[in-house]
CSV table of C-alpha atoms in Angstrom, one decimal:
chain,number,residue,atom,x,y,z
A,5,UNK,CA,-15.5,-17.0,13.3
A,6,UNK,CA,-19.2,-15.8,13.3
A,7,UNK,CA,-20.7,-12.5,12.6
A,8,UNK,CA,-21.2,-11.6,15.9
A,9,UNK,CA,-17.9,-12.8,17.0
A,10,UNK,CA,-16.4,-10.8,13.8
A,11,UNK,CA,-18.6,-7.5,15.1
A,12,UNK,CA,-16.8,-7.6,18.3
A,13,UNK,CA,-13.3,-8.6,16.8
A,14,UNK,CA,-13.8,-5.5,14.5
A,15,UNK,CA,-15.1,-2.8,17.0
A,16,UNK,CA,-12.2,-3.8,19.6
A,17,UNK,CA,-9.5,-3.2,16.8
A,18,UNK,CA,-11.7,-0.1,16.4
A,19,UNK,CA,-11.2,0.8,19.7
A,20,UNK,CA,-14.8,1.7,20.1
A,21,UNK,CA,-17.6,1.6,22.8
A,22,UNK,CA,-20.7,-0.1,21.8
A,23,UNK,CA,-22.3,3.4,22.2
A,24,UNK,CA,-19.5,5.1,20.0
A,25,UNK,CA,-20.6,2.2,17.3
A,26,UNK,CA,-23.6,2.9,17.6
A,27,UNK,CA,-23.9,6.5,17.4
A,28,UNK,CA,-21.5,6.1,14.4
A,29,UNK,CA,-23.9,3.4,12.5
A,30,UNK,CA,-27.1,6.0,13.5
A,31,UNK,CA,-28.6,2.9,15.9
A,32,UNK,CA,-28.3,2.2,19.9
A,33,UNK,CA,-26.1,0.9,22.1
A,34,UNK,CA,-28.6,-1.9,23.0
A,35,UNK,CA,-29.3,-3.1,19.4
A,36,UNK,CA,-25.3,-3.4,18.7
A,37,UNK,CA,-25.3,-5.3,22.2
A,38,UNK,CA,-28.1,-7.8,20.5
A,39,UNK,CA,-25.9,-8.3,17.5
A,40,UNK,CA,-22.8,-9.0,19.1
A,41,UNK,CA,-24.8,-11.4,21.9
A,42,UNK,CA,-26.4,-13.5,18.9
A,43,UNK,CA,-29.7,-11.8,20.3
A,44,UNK,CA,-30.5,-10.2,16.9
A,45,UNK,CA,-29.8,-10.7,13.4
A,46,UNK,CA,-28.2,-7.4,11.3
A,47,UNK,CA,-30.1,-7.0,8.0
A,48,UNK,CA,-28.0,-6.0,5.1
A,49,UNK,CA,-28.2,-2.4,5.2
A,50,UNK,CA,-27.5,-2.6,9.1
A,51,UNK,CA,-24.3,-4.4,8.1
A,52,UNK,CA,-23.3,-2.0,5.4
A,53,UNK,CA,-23.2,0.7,8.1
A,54,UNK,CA,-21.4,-1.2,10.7
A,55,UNK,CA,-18.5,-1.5,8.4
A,56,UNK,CA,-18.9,1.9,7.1
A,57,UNK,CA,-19.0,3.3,11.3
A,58,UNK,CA,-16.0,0.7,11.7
A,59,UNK,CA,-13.6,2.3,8.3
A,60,UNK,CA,-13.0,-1.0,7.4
A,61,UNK,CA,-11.5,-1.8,3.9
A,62,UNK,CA,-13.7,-2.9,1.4
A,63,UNK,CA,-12.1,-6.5,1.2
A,64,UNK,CA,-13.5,-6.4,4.8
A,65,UNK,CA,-17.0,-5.3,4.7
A,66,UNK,CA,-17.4,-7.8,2.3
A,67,UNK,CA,-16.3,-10.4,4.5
A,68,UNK,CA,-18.5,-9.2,7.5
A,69,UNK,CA,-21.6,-9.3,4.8
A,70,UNK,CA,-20.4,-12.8,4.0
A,71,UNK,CA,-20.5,-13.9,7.8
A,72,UNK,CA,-24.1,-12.4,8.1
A,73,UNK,CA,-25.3,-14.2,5.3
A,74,UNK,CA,-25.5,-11.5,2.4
A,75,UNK,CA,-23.6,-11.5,-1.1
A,76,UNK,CA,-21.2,-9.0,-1.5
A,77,UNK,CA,-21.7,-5.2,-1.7
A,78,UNK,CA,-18.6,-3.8,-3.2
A,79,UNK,CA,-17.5,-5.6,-7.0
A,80,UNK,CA,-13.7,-6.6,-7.2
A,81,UNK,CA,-13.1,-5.9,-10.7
A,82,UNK,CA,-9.4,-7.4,-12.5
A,83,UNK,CA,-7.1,-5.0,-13.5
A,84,UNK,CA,-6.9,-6.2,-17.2
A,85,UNK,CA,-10.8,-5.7,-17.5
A,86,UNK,CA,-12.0,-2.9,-19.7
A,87,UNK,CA,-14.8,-1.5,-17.0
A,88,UNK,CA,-11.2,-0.2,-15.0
A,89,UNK,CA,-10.4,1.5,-18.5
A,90,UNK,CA,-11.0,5.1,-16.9
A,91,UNK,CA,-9.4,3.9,-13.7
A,92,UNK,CA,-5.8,2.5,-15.8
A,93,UNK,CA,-6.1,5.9,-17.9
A,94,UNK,CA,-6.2,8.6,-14.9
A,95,UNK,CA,-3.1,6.8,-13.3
A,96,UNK,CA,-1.0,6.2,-16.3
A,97,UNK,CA,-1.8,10.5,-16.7
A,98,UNK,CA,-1.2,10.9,-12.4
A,99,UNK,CA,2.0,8.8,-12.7
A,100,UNK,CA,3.5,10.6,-15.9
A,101,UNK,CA,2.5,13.9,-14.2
A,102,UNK,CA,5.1,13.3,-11.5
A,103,UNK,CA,7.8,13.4,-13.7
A,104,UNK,CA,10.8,13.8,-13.4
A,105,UNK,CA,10.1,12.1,-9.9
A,106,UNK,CA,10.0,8.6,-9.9
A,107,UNK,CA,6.2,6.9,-9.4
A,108,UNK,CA,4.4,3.6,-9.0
A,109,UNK,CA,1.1,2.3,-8.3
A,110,UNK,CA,1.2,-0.8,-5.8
A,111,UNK,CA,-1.3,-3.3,-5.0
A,112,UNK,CA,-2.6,-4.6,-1.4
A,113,UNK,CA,0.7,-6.5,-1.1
A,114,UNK,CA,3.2,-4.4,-2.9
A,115,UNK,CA,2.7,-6.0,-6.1
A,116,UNK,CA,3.8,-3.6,-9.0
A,117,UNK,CA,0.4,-2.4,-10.7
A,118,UNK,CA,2.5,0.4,-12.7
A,119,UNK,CA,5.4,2.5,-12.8
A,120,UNK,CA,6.6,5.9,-14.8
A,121,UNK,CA,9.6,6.4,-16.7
A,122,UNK,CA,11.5,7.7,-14.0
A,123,UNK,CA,11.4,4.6,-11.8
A,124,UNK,CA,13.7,2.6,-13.7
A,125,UNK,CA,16.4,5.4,-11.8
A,126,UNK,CA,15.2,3.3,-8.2
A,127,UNK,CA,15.7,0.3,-9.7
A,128,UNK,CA,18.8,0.4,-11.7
A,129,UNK,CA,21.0,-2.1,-12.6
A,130,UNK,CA,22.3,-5.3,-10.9
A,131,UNK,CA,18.8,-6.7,-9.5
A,132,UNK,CA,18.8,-10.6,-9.5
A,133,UNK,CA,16.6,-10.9,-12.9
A,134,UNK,CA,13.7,-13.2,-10.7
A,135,UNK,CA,13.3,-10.3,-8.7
A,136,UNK,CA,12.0,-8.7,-11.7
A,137,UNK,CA,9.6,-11.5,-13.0
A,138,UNK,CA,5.8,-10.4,-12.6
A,139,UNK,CA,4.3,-10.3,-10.2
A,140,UNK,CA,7.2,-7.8,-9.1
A,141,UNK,CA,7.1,-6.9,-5.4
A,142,UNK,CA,8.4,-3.7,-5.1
A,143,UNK,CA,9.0,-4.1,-1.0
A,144,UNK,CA,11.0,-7.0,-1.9
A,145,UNK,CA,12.9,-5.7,-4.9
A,146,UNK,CA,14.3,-2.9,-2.5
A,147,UNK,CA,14.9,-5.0,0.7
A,148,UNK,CA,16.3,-7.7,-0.9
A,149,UNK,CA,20.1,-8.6,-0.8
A,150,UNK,CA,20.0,-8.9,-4.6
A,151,UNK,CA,17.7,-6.3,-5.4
A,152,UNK,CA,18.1,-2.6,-5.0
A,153,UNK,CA,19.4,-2.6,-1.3
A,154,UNK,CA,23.4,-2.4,-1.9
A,155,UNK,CA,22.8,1.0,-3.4
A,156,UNK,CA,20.4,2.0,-0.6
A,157,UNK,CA,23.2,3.7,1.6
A,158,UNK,CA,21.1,4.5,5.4
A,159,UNK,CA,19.5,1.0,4.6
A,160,UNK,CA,19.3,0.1,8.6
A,161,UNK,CA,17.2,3.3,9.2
A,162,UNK,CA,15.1,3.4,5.8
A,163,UNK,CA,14.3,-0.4,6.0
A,164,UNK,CA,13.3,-0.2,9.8
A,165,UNK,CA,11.0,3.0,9.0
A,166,UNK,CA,9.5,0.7,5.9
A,167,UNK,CA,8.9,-2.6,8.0
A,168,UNK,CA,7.5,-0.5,10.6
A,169,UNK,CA,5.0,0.8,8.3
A,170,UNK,CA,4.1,-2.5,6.6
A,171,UNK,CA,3.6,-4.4,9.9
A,172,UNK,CA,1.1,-1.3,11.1
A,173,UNK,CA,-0.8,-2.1,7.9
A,174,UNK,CA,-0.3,-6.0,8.2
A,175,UNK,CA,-1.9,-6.3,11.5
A,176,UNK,CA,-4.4,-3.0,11.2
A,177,UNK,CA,-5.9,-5.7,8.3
A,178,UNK,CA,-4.2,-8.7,8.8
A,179,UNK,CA,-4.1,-11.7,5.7
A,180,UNK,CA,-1.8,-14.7,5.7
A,181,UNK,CA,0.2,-13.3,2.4
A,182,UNK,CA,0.7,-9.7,4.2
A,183,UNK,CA,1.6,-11.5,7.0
A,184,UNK,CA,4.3,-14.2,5.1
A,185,UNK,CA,5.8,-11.2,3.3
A,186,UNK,CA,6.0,-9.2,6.8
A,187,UNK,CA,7.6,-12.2,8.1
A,188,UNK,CA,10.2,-12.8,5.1
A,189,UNK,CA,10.9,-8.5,4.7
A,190,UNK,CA,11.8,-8.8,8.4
A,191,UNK,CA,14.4,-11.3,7.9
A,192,UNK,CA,16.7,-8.8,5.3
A,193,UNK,CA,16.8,-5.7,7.8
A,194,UNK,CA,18.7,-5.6,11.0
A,195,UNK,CA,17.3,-6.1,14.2
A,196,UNK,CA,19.3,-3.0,16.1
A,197,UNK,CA,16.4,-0.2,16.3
A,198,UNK,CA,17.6,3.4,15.3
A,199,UNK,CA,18.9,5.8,17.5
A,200,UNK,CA,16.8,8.2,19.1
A,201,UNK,CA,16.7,11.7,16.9
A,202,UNK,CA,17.9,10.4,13.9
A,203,UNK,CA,14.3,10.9,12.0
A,204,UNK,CA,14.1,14.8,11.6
A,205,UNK,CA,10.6,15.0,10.1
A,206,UNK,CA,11.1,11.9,7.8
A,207,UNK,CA,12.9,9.6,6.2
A,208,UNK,CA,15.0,10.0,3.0
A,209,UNK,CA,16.0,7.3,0.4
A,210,UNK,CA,19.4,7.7,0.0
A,211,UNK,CA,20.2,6.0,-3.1
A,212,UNK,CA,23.2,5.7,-5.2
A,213,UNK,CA,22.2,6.0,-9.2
A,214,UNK,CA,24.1,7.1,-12.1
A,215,UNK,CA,23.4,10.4,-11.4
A,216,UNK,CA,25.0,10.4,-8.0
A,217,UNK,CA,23.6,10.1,-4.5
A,218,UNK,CA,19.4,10.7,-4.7
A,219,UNK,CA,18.0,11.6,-1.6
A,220,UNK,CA,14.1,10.8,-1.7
A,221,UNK,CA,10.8,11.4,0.3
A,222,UNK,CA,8.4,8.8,-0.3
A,223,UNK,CA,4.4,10.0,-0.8
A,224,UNK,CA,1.4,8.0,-0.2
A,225,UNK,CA,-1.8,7.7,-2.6
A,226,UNK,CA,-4.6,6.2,-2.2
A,227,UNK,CA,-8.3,6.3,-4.3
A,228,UNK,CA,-10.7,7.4,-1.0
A,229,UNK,CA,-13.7,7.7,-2.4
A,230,UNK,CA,-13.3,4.3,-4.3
A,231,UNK,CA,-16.1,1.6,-3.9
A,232,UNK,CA,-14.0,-1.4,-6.1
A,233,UNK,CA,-12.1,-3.2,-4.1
A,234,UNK,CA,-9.3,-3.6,-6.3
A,235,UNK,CA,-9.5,0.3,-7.3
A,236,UNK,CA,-9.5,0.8,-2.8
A,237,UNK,CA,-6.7,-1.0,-2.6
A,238,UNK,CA,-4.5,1.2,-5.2
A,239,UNK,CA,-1.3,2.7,-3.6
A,240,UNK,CA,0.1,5.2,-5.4
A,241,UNK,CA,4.2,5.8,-4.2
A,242,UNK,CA,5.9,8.6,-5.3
A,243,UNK,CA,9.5,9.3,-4.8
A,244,UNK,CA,10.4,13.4,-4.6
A,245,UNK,CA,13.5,15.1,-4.3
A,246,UNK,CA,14.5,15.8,-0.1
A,247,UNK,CA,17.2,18.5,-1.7
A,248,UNK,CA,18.0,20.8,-4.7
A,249,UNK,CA,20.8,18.4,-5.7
A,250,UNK,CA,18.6,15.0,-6.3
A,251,UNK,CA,15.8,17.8,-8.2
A,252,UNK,CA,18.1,19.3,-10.6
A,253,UNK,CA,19.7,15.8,-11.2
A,254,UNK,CA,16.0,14.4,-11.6
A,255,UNK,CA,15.0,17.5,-13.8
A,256,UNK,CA,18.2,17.0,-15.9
A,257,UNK,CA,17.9,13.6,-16.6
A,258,UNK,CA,13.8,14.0,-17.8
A,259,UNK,CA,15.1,16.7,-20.1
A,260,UNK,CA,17.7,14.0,-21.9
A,261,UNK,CA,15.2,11.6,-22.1
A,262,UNK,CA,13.0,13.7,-23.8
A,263,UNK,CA,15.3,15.3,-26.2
A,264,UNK,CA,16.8,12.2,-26.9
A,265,UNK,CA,12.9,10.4,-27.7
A,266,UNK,CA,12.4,13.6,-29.9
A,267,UNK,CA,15.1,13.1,-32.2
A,268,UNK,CA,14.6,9.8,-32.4
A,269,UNK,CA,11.2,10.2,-33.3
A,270,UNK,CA,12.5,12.5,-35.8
A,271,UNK,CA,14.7,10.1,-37.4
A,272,UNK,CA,11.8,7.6,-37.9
């Protein structure tokens, strides 16, 4: 695919006019239609804006300044490397500060990026061990037959509600691996769709754990104002309490931890 082919492809997922692209890039109707034609050739701010007008990812824009012949704009920095420093340090404070509620940070793909103390309550015991082995996918660690899934107890409606939400994001910006995992997520959960009115206004986890049944809301995350593409593509998940029961038994089992870490701290 070409650029101009790519511009099109884009502002059609977009559903936008050439005139709404326009206006949104602050240029004309008739200088878009030159691009996408072939007619004219985007300089590199021009492009910058397009995929700015379009909201497109940042993994995106740099593919559409790749197609029109520029380097990339937008740096994808590795987790490990110390320039993300400040960026590992304000979610490790984010994630402990949603305690007692269990947190994690997710990559692109679901990839496990980081995870509080309270998580290991989701995963509990009795996970098939290479479902644990890094890169751990944390869509496929609850899906999966051997991973967290016998203790999920509306699994048919909470899976459903979870593939739904991963396909909208696998084909809003589609890659073969989001696709593969789409693909492979969709074989563990059953086929039947809900029945009508069972939503309410969302979803709960209903989990079974040690400290009896949990019934959590799931929260989204994300770093908007982020101009790394690894740092853009941060999700942060955080599960809290759909009733008193699942927050006093969340609240009480945080307190025991920390009492428990302070005297043995106090041993040592």
């Amino acid at each position: 695919m070409d650029f101009p082919q790519a511009l099109r492809a884009y502002r059609s997922r977009s559903r936008l006019s050439q005139l709404e692209l326009a206006v949104r890039a602050g240029t004309s109707q008739r200088y878009v239609s030159f691009v996408e034609s072939g007619r004219s050739q985007a300089g590199r701010g021009m492009v910058v804006r397009l995929g700015e007008a379009l909201a497109l990812p940042l993994r995106e824009r740099n593919s559409l300044l790749a197609l029109a012949g520029f380097a990339p704009v937008y740096p994808e920095t590795p987790w490990e490397e110390e320039g993300l420093e400040p960026v590992r340090s304000a979610i490790g404070h984010i994630l402990d500060g949603h305690l007692p509620f269990p947190a994690v940070v997710v990559e692109r793909h679901g990839d496990l990026v980081a995870e509080n103390a309270a998580f290991a309550l989701v995963r509990g015991e009795g996970v098939a061990s290479w479902l644990l082995e890094p890169p751990v996918n944390v869509y496929r660690l609850a899906l999966h037959p051997q991973g967290i899934r016998p203790r999920i107890e509306n699994f048919d409606v909470w899976a459903r509600h979870v593939i739904e939400g991963l396909r909208r994001t696998a084909l809003a910006t589609p890659d073969e691996r989001a696709l593969d995992l789409l693909a492979e997520l969709e074989r563990y959960v059953p086929e039947e769709p809900p029945e009508a009115g069972h939503l309410g206004f969302a979803v709960p986890l209903e989990l079974r754990s040690p400290l009896g049944l949990l019934r959590l809301l799931t929260t989204v995350t994300t770093f908007a104002t982020a101009v790394d593409v690894t740092v853009a593509e941060l999700r942060l998940e955080a599960f809290l309490p759909a009733d008193a029961a699942t927050a006093g038994a969340l609240s009480a089992a945080n307190s025991a931890a920390i009492a428990e870490r302070t005297q043995t701290e106090g041993r040592a």
